[in-house]
Amino acid sequence: PWDNALQEVKSGEQKFVWQHKIQRAFWRGDPTGKPYEYIDFFIDIPKYFPRLNLVDMAQKNPEYIDAKFTSN
């Protein structure tokens, strides 16, 4: 299965050269995840849920980060 994925990456590398890429972090994923610590995290939720924190930072800094949840 990895051979197909590697071929796909290599073919994309030919179509999109690094010099033309946008310098922006990109992430898509589920909002679920495990908090760093199990304490009263409702005081500061983003601190304990890194994915939520990333999406929040992306909304505040869209020129640097493109991060969104794909499902709920």
PDB file of N, CA and C in Angstrom, residues 42-65:
ATOM      1  N   PHE A  42     -11.917  23.091  31.778  1.00  0.00           N
ATOM      2  CA  PHE A  42     -12.944  24.007  31.287  1.00  0.00           C
ATOM      3  C   PHE A  42     -12.569  25.464  31.556  1.00  0.00           C
ATOM      4  N   ILE A  43     -11.602  25.679  32.413  1.00  0.00           N
ATOM      5  CA  ILE A  43     -11.131  27.032  32.691  1.00  0.00           C
ATOM      6  C   ILE A  43     -10.456  27.604  31.437  1.00  0.00           C
ATOM      7  N   ASP A  44      -9.653  26.794  30.758  1.00  0.00           N
ATOM      8  CA  ASP A  44      -8.910  27.234  29.574  1.00  0.00           C
ATOM      9  C   ASP A  44      -8.835  26.065  28.592  1.00  0.00           C
ATOM     10  N   ILE A  45      -9.945  25.777  27.926  1.00  0.00           N
ATOM     11  CA  ILE A  45     -10.058  24.596  27.066  1.00  0.00           C
ATOM     12  C   ILE A  45      -8.965  24.503  25.999  1.00  0.00           C
ATOM     13  N   PRO A  46      -8.666  25.559  25.223  1.00  0.00           N
ATOM     14  CA  PRO A  46      -7.650  25.402  24.175  1.00  0.00           C
ATOM     15  C   PRO A  46      -6.290  24.947  24.684  1.00  0.00           C
ATOM     16  N   LYS A  47      -5.957  25.318  25.904  1.00  0.00           N
ATOM     17  CA  LYS A  47      -4.662  24.925  26.465  1.00  0.00           C
ATOM     18  C   LYS A  47      -4.547  23.399  26.568  1.00  0.00           C
ATOM     19  N   TYR A  48      -5.643  22.725  26.815  1.00  0.00           N
ATOM     20  CA  TYR A  48      -5.610  21.289  27.051  1.00  0.00           C
ATOM     21  C   TYR A  48      -6.007  20.455  25.834  1.00  0.00           C
ATOM     22  N   PHE A  49      -6.467  21.096  24.771  1.00  0.00           N
ATOM     23  CA  PHE A  49      -6.819  20.381  23.546  1.00  0.00           C
ATOM     24  C   PHE A  49      -6.036  20.987  22.385  1.00  0.00           C
ATOM     25  N   PRO A  50      -4.910  20.399  22.045  1.00  0.00           N
ATOM     26  CA  PRO A  50      -4.035  20.990  21.036  1.00  0.00           C
ATOM     27  C   PRO A  50      -4.695  21.194  19.676  1.00  0.00           C
ATOM     28  N   ARG A  51      -5.603  20.315  19.278  1.00  0.00           N
ATOM     29  CA  ARG A  51      -6.272  20.491  17.983  1.00  0.00           C
ATOM     30  C   ARG A  51      -7.172  21.719  17.989  1.00  0.00           C
ATOM     31  N   LEU A  52      -7.891  21.909  19.058  1.00  0.00           N
ATOM     32  CA  LEU A  52      -8.736  23.089  19.198  1.00  0.00           C
ATOM     33  C   LEU A  52      -7.877  24.353  19.210  1.00  0.00           C
ATOM     34  N   ASN A  53      -6.755  24.267  19.888  1.00  0.00           N
ATOM     35  CA  ASN A  53      -5.835  25.389  19.948  1.00  0.00           C
ATOM     36  C   ASN A  53      -5.298  25.731  18.551  1.00  0.00           C
ATOM     37  N   LEU A  54      -4.956  24.723  17.774  1.00  0.00           N
ATOM     38  CA  LEU A  54      -4.450  24.940  16.421  1.00  0.00           C
ATOM     39  C   LEU A  54      -5.486  25.623  15.537  1.00  0.00           C
ATOM     40  N   VAL A  55      -6.723  25.148  15.564  1.00  0.00           N
ATOM     41  CA  VAL A  55      -7.786  25.747  14.751  1.00  0.00           C
ATOM     42  C   VAL A  55      -8.057  27.179  15.207  1.00  0.00           C
ATOM     43  N   ASP A  56      -8.009  27.410  16.499  1.00  0.00           N
ATOM     44  CA  ASP A  56      -8.184  28.765  17.020  1.00  0.00           C
ATOM     45  C   ASP A  56      -7.056  29.676  16.523  1.00  0.00           C
ATOM     46  N   MET A  57      -5.823  29.206  16.567  1.00  0.00           N
ATOM     47  CA  MET A  57      -4.700  29.998  16.069  1.00  0.00           C
ATOM     48  C   MET A  57      -4.837  30.255  14.575  1.00  0.00           C
ATOM     49  N   ALA A  58      -5.344  29.281  13.833  1.00  0.00           N
ATOM     50  CA  ALA A  58      -5.523  29.445  12.385  1.00  0.00           C
ATOM     51  C   ALA A  58      -6.551  30.527  12.080  1.00  0.00           C
ATOM     52  N   GLN A  59      -7.604  30.590  12.865  1.00  0.00           N
ATOM     53  CA  GLN A  59      -8.620  31.622  12.647  1.00  0.00           C
ATOM     54  C   GLN A  59      -8.055  33.014  12.922  1.00  0.00           C
ATOM     55  N   LYS A  60      -7.137  33.092  13.851  1.00  0.00           N
ATOM     56  CA  LYS A  60      -6.540  34.385  14.195  1.00  0.00           C
ATOM     57  C   LYS A  60      -5.371  34.759  13.268  1.00  0.00           C
ATOM     58  N   ASN A  61      -4.773  33.753  12.631  1.00  0.00           N
ATOM     59  CA  ASN A  61      -3.593  33.969  11.787  1.00  0.00           C
ATOM     60  C   ASN A  61      -3.705  33.195  10.477  1.00  0.00           C
ATOM     61  N   PRO A  62      -4.716  33.460   9.661  1.00  0.00           N
ATOM     62  CA  PRO A  62      -4.909  32.675   8.436  1.00  0.00           C
ATOM     63  C   PRO A  62      -3.773  32.809   7.419  1.00  0.00           C
ATOM     64  N   GLU A  63      -2.961  33.841   7.547  1.00  0.00           N
ATOM     65  CA  GLU A  63      -1.845  33.986   6.617  1.00  0.00           C
ATOM     66  C   GLU A  63      -0.722  32.988   6.908  1.00  0.00           C
ATOM     67  N   TYR A  64      -0.719  32.390   8.119  1.00  0.00           N
ATOM     68  CA  TYR A  64       0.311  31.435   8.493  1.00  0.00           C
ATOM     69  C   TYR A  64      -0.196  30.001   8.644  1.00  0.00           C
ATOM     70  N   ILE A  65      -1.461  29.844   9.004  1.00  0.00           N
ATOM     71  CA  ILE A  65      -2.002  28.509   9.307  1.00  0.00           C
ATOM     72  C   ILE A  65      -3.352  28.314   8.640  1.00  0.00           C
TER      73      ILE A  65
END
